[in-house]
mmCIF file of C-alpha atoms in Angstrom:
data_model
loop_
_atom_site.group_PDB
_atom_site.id
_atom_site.type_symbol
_atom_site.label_atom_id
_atom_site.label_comp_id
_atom_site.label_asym_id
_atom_site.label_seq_id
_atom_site.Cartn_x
_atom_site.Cartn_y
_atom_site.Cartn_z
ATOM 1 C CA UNK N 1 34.465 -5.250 -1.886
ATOM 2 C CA UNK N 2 33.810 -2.009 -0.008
ATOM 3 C CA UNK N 3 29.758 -2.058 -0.981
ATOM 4 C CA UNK N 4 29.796 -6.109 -0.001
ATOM 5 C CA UNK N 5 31.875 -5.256 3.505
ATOM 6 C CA UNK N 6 29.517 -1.981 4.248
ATOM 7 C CA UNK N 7 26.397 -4.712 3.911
ATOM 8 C CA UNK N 8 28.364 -7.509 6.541
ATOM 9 C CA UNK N 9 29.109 -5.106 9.042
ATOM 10 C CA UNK N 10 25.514 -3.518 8.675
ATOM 11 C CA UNK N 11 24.302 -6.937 9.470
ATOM 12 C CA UNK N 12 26.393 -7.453 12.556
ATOM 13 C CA UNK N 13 25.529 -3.980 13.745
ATOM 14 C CA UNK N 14 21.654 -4.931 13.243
ATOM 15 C CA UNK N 15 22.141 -8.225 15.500
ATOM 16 C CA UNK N 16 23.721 -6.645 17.659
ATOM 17 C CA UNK N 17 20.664 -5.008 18.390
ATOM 18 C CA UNK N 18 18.084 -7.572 17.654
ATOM 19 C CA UNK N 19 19.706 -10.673 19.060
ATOM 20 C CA UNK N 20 22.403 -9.078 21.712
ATOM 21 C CA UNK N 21 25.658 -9.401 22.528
ATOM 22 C CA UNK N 22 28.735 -11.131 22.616
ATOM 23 C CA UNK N 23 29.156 -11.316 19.778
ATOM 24 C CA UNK N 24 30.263 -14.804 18.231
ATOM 25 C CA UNK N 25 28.580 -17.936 15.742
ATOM 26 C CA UNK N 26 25.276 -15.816 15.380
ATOM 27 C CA UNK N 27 27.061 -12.604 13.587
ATOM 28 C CA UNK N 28 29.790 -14.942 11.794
ATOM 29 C CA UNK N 29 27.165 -17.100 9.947
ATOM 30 C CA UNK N 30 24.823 -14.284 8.963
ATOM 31 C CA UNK N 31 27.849 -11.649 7.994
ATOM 32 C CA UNK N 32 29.027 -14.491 5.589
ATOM 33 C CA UNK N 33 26.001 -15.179 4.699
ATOM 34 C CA UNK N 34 25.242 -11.897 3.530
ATOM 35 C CA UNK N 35 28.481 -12.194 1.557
ATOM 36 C CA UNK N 36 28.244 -15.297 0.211
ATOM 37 C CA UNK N 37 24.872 -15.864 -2.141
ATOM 38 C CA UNK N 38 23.717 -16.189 -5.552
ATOM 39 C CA UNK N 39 21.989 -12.469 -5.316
ATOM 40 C CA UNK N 40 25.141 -11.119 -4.581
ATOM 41 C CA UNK N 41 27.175 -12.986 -7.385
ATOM 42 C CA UNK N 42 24.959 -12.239 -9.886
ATOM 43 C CA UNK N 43 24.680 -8.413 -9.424
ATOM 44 C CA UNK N 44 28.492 -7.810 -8.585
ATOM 45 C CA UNK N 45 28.719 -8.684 -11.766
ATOM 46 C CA UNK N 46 26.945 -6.717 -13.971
ATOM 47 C CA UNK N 47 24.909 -4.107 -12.681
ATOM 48 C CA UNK N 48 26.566 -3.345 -9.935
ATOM 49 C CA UNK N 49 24.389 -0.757 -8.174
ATOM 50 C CA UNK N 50 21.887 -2.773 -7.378
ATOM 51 C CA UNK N 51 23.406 -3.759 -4.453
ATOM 52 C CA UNK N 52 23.387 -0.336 -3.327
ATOM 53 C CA UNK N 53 19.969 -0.872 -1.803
ATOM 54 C CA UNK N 54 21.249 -4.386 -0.475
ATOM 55 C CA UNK N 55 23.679 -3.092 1.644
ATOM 56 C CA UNK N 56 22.076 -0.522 3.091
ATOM 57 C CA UNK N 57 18.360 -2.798 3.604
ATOM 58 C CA UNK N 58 19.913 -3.851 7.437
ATOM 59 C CA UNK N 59 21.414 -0.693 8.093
ATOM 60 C CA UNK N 60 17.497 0.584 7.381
ATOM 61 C CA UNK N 61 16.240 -1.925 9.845
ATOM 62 C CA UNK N 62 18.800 -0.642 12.797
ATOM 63 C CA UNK N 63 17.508 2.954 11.936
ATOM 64 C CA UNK N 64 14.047 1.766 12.556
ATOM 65 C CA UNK N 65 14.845 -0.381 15.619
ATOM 66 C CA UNK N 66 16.833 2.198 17.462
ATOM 67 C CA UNK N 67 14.316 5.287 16.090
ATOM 68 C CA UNK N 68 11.209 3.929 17.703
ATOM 69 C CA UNK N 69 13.287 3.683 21.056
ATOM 70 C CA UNK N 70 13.481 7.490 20.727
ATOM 71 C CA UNK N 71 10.828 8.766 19.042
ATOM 72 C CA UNK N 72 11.733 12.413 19.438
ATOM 73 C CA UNK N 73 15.274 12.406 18.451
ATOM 74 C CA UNK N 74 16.034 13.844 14.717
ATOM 75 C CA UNK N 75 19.017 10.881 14.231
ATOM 76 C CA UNK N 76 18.079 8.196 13.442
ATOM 77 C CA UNK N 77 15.360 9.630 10.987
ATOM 78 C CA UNK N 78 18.459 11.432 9.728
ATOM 79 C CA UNK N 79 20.887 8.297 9.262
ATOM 80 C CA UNK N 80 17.607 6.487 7.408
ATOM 81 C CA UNK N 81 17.241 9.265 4.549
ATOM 82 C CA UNK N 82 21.139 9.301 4.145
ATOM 83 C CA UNK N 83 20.927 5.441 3.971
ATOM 84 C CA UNK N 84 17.890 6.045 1.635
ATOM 85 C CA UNK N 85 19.469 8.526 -0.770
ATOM 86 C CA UNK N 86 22.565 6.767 -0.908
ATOM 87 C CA UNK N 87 20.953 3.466 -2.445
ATOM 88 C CA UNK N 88 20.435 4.646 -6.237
ATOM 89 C CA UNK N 89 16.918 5.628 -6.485
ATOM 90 C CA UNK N 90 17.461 7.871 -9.157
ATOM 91 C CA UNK N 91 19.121 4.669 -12.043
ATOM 92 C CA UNK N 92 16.295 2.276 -10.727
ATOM 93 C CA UNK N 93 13.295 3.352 -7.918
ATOM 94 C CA UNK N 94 12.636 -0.450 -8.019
ATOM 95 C CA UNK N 95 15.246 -1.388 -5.596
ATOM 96 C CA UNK N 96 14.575 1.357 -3.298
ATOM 97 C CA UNK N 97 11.080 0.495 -3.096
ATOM 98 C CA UNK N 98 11.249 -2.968 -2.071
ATOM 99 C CA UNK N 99 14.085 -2.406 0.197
ATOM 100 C CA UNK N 100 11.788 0.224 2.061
ATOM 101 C CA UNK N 101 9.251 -3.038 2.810
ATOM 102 C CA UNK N 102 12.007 -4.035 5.393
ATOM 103 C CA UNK N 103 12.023 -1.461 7.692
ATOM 104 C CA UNK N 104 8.030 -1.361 7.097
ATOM 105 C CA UNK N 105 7.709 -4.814 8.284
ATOM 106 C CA UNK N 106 10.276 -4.253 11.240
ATOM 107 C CA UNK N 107 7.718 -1.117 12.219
ATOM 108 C CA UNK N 108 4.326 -3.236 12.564
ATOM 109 C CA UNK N 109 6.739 -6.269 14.224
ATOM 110 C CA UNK N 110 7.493 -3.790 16.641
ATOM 111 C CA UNK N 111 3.815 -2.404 17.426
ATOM 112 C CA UNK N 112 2.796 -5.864 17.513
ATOM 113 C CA UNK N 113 5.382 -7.795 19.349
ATOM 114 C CA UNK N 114 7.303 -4.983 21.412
ATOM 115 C CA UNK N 115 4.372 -3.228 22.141
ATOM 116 C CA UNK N 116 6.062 0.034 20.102
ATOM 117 C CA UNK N 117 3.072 2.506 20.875
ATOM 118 C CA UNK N 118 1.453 4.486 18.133
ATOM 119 C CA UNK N 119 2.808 8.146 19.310
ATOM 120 C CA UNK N 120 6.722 6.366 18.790
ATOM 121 C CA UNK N 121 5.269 5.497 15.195
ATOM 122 C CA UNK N 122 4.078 8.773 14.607
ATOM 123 C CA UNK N 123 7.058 10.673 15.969
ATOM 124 C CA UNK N 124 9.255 8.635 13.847
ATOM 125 C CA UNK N 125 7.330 8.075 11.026
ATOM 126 C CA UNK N 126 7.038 12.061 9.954
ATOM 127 C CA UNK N 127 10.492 12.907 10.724
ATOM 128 C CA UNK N 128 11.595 10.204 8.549
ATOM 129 C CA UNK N 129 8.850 10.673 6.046
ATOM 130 C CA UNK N 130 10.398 14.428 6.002
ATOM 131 C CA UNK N 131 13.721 13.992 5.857
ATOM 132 C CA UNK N 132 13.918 10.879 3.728
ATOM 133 C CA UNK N 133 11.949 13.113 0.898
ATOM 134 C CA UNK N 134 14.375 16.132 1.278
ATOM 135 C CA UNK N 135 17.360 13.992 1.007
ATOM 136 C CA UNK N 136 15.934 12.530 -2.238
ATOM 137 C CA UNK N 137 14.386 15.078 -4.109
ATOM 138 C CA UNK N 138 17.583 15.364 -5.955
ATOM 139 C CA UNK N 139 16.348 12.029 -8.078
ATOM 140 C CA UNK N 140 12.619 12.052 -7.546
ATOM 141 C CA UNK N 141 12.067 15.013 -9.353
ATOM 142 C CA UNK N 142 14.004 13.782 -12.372
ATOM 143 C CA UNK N 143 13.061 10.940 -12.242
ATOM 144 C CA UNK N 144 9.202 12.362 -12.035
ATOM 145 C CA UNK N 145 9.924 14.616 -15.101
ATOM 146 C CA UNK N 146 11.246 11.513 -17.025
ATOM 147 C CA UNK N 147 8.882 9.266 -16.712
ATOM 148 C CA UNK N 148 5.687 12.204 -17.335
ATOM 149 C CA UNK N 149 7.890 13.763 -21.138
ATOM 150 C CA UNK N 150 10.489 10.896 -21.615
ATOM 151 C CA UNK N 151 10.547 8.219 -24.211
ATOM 152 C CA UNK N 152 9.007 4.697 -22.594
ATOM 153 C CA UNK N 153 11.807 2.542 -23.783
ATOM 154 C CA UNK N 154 11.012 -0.352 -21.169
ATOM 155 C CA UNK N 155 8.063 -1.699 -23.582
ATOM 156 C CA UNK N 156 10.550 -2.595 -25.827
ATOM 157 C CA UNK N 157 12.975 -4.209 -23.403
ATOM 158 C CA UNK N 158 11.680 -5.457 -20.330
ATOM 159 C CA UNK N 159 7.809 -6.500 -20.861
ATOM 160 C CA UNK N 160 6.750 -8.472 -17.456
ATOM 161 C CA UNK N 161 6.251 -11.693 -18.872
ATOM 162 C CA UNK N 162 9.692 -11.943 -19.594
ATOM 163 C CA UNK N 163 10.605 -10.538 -15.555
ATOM 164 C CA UNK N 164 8.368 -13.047 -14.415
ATOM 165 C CA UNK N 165 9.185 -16.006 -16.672
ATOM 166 C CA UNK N 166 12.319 -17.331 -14.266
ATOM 167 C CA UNK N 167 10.910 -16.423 -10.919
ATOM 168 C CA UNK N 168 10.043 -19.457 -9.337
ATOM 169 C CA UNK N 169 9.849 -20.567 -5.875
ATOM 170 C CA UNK N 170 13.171 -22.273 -6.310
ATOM 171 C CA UNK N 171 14.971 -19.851 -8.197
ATOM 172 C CA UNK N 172 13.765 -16.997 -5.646
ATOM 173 C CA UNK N 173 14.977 -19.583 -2.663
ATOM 174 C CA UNK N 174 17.904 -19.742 -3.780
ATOM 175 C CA UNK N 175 17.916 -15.623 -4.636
ATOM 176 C CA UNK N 176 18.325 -16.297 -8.470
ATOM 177 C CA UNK N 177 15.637 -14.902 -10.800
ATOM 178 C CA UNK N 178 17.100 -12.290 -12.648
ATOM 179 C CA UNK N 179 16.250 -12.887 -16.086
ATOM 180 C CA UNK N 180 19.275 -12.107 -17.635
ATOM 181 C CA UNK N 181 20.767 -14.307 -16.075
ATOM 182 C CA UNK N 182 18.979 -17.194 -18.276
ATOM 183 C CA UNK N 183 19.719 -15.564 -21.381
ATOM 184 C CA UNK N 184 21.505 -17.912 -23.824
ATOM 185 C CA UNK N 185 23.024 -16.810 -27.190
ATOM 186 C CA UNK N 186 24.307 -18.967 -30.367
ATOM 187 C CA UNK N 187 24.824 -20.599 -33.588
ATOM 188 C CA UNK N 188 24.325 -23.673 -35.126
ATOM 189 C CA UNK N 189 22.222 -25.682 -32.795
ATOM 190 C CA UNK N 190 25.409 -24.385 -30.371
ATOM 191 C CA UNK N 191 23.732 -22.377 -27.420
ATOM 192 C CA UNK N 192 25.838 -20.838 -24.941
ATOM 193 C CA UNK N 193 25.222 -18.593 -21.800
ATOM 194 C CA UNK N 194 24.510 -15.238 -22.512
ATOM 195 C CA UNK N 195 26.722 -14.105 -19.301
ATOM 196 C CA UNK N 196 29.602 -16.464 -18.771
ATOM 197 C CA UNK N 197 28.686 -16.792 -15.077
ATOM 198 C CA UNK N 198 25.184 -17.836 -16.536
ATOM 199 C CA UNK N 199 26.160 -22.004 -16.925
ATOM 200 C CA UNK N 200 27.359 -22.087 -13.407
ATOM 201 C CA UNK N 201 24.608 -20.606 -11.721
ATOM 202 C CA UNK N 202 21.977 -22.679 -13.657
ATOM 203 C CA UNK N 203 23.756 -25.825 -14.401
ATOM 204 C CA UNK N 204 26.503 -26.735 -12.267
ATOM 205 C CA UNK N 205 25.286 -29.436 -9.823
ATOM 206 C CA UNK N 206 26.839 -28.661 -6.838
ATOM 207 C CA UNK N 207 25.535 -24.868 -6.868
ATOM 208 C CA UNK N 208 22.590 -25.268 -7.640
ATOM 209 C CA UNK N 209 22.598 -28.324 -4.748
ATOM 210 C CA UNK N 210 24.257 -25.474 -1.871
ATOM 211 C CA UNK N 211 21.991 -22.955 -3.294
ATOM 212 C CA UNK N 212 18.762 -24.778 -2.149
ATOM 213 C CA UNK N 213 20.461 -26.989 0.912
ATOM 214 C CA UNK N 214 21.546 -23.183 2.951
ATOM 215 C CA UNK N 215 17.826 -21.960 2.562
ATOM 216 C CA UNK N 216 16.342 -25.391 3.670
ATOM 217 C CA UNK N 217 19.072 -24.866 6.744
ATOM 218 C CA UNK N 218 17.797 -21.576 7.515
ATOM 219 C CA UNK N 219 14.015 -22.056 7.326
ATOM 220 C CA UNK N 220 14.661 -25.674 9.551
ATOM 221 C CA UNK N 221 17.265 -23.814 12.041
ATOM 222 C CA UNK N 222 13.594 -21.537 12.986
ATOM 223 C CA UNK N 223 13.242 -24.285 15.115
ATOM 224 C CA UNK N 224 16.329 -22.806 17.564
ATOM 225 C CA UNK N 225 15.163 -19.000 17.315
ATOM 226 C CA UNK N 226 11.241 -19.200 16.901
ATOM 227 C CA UNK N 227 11.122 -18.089 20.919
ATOM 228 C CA UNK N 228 13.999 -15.395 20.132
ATOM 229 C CA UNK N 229 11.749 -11.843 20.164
ATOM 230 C CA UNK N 230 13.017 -11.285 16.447
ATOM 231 C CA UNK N 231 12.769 -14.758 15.165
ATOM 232 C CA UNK N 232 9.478 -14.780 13.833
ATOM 233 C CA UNK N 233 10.751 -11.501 12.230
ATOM 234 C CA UNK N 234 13.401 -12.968 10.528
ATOM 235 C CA UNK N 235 10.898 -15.492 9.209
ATOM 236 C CA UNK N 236 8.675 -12.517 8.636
ATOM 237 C CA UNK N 237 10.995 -10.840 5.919
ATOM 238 C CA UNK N 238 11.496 -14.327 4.048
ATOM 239 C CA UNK N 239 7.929 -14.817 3.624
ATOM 240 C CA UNK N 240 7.002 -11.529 2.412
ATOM 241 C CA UNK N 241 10.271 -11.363 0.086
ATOM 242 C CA UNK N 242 9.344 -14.881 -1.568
ATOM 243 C CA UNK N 243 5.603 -13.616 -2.345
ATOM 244 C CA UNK N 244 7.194 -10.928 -3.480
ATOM 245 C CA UNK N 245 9.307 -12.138 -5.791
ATOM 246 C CA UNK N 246 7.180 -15.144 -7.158
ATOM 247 C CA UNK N 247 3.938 -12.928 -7.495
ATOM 248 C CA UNK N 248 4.411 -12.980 -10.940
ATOM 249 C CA UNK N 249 4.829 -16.983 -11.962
ATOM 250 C CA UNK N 250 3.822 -18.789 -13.190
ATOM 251 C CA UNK N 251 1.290 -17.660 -16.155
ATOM 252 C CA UNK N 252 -1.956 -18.295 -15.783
ATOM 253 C CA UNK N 253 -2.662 -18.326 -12.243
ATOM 254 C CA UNK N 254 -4.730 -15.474 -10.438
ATOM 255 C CA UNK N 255 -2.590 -13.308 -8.978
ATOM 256 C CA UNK N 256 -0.540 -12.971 -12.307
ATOM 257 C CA UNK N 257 -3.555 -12.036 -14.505
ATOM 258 C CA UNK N 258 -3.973 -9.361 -11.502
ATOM 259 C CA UNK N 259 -0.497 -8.572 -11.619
ATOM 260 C CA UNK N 260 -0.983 -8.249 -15.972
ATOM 261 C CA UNK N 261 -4.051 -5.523 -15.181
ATOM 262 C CA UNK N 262 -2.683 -3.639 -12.736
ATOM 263 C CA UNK N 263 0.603 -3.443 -15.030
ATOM 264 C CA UNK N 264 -1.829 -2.122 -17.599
ATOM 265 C CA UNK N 265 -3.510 0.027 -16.409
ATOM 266 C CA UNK N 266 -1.854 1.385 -13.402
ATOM 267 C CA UNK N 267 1.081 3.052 -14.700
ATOM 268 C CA UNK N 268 2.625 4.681 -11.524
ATOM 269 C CA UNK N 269 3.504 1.107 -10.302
ATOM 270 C CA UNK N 270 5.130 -0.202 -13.375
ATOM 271 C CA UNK N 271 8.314 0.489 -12.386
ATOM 272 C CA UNK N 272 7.859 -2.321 -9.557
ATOM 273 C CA UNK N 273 7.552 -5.236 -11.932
ATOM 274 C CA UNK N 274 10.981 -5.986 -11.419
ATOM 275 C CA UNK N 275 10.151 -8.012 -8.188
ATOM 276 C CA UNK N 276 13.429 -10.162 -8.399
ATOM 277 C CA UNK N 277 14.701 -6.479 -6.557
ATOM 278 C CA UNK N 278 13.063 -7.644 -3.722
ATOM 279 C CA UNK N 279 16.227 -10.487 -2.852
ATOM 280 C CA UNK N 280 17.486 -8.848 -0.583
ATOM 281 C CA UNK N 281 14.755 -8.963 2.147
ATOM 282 C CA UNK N 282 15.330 -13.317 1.956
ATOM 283 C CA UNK N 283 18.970 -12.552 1.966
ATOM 284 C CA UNK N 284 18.971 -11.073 5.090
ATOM 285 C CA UNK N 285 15.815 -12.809 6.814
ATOM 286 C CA UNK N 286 18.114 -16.598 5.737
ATOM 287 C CA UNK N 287 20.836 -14.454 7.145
ATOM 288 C CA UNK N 288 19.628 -13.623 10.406
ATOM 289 C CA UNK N 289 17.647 -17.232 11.305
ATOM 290 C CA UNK N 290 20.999 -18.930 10.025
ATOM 291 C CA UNK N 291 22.981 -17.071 11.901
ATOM 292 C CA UNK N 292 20.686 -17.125 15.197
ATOM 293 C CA UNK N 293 20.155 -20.725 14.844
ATOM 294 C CA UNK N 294 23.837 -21.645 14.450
ATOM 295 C CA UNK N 295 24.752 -21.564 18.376
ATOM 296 C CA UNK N 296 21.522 -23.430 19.603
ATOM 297 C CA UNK N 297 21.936 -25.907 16.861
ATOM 298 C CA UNK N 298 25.631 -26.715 17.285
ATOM 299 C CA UNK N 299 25.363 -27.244 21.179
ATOM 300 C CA UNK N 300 22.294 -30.029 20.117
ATOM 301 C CA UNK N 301 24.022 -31.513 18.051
ATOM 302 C CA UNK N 302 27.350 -31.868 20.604
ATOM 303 C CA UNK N 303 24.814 -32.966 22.853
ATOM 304 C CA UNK N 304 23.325 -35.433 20.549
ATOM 305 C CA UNK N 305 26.388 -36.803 19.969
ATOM 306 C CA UNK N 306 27.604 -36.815 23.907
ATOM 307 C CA UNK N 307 24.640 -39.009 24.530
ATOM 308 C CA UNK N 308 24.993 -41.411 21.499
ATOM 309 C CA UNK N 309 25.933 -45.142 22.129
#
C-alpha cells in the first residue's frame, strides 16, 4: 500500500509541476488512476518489485523537469540516482531500463517544446549520468559478473516467443501482457487459471469492458489538453510505451523477425525482451491526459447540457 501510495503522490507532485496548481479533478483522476489498473493488479500480486520502478517512473520525470531548470545544481541529479537505485535493478535491469525512457522522452520534449538549451542538457545530463552510476554500482557489477560466469537459465524459462505471444495492442491498452498471467493449468479436459486472479483479468466481461473503455477515455479526452504545453507529452509516453510493448507481436511481421536477430545475436540486450516492463510509461501518460482532460471535459459537458432543449 506504501509502494502504490509513494507512486500517487509522485504523480500529483509531477502535475503539479507540469500542469500547475490548485490542485483539484486533474490530480484526483490521474492519482487514482495510477492506483487503479490492470498493471498494478497483476504485479501486486506476484512479483511484487516490479512496481518498484513504477512508482518511482513520475518521480524520475519531476527530477528531470525541475533539473533542467537548474542545470548547475547537484539535487536533483542526486534525488534521480536515489530514485534510480531504489527501483530493483539488481533482481531485474529490465524494469529499470524502460522506466529510464521516461525521463529520456521528457528531456528531448523539453529541448523541443520549452526550448531547454543544450548547455542545461549537458549540465544535467553528466551529473546525473555520474551519480546515477555511483549509486548503482552496488547491482551493476553483480549483476555484470553474473551474466559474463553465471548459468543462462532464462533459455529454459522465458524464450521471447513466449514474452511476446500475449502482447497485443489490446492487451498492452489495457496494461495486461504479462504472460503469466495467461497461463492455464489442468486435468481432464478441466483447464483452470494458472493464477487465480488469471480468469478475471481475461474473462470477466465487465473488466475486460473498463479495461479498454478508460484508455479510449484518455486517448479521446487529448482533445481538452492537446494545447496544454505537456499534453502532447502525455500522448508522447503512450505512444512510445505501446510500440514498446507490442514490438514483439505478432509472429511473422518485420519488426519481430528483427526483434528474433537482434535477440540472437546481440546478447547485451537480451535482458530487454521483457517489453511488457515498459507499462508503466502508458500508465502514467493515460494518467496524466485523463486526469488533465477531466476539468475541461466536465465543464463541456455541463455546458452541453445547460444548452440542451
Amino acid at each position: 500500500g506504501l509502494l502504490i501510495a509513494v507512486a500517487a503522490w509522485g504523480t500529483i507532485r509531477l502535475l503539479d509541476a507540469l500542469i500547475g496548481r490548485p490542485r483539484g479533478s486533474a490530480h484526483a483522476v490521474a492519482a487514482l488512476l495510477v492506483i487503479l489498473n490492470p498493471y498494478v493488479v497483476v504485479f501486486s500480486a506476484r512479483t511484487s518489485i516490479t512496481l518498484l520502478g513504477y512508482a518511482a517512473l513520475p518521480w524520475l520525470l519531476l527530477c528531470v523537469h525541475r533539473g533542467l531548470r537548474a542545470p548547475r545544481s547537484w539535487w536533483w541529479p542526486a534525488a534521480f540516482a536515489l530514485a534510480v537505485t531504489l527501483s530493483g535493478g539488481g533482481v531485474n535491469a529490465a524494469v529499470v531500463a524502460w522506466v529510464l525512457v521516461g525521463p529520456l522522452l521528457l528531456a528531448g520534449y523539453e529541448w523541443w517544446a520549452n526550448h531547454i538549451g543544450w548547455a542545461a542538457l549537458r549540465g544535467f545530463a553528466w551529473r546525473t549520468g555520474l551519480l546515477t552510476l555511483a549509486a548503482s554500482v552496488w547491482w551493476i557489477v553483480p549483476a555484470l559478473v553474473h551474466a559474463r560466469h553465471g548459468v543462462d537459465f532464462l533459455r529454459f524459462t522465458e524464450q521471447p516467443g513466449t514474452i511476446w505471444s500475449t502482447t497485443s495492442l489490446a492487451e498492452g491498452l489495457r496494461l495486461m501482457g504479462y504472460w503469466i498471467s495467461y497461463l492455464g493449468v489442468g486435468y481432464g479436459g478441466r483447464l483452470e487459471p494458472y493464477f487465480a486472479g488469471g480468469g478475471v483479468m481475461l474473462f470477466s466481461r465487465p473488466v475486460v469492458l473498463a479495461g479498454l473503455t478508460v484508455p479510449a477515455l484518455a486517448l479521446g479526452g487529448f482533445v481538452f489538453t492537446r494545447r496544454l504545453r505537456y499534453g502532447p507529452f502525455f500522448l508522447l509516453l503512450v505512444l512510445v510505451g505501446l510500440v514498446i510493448m507490442t514490438a514483439g507481436f505478432p509472429e511473422g511481421t518485420p519488426l519481430r523477425r528483427a526483434l528474433n536477430f537482434t535477440y540472437n545475436h546481440v546478447e547485451a540486450v537480451r535482458f530487454l525482451r521483457t517489453s511488457y516492463k515498459a507499462g508503466p510509461l502508458v500508465a502514467l501518460g493515460f494518467a496524466c491526459l485523463a486526469g488533465a482532460a477531466a476539468g475541461p471535459a466536465a465543464a463541456w459537458l455541463r455546458a452541453r447540457a445547460r444548452w440542451a432543449p
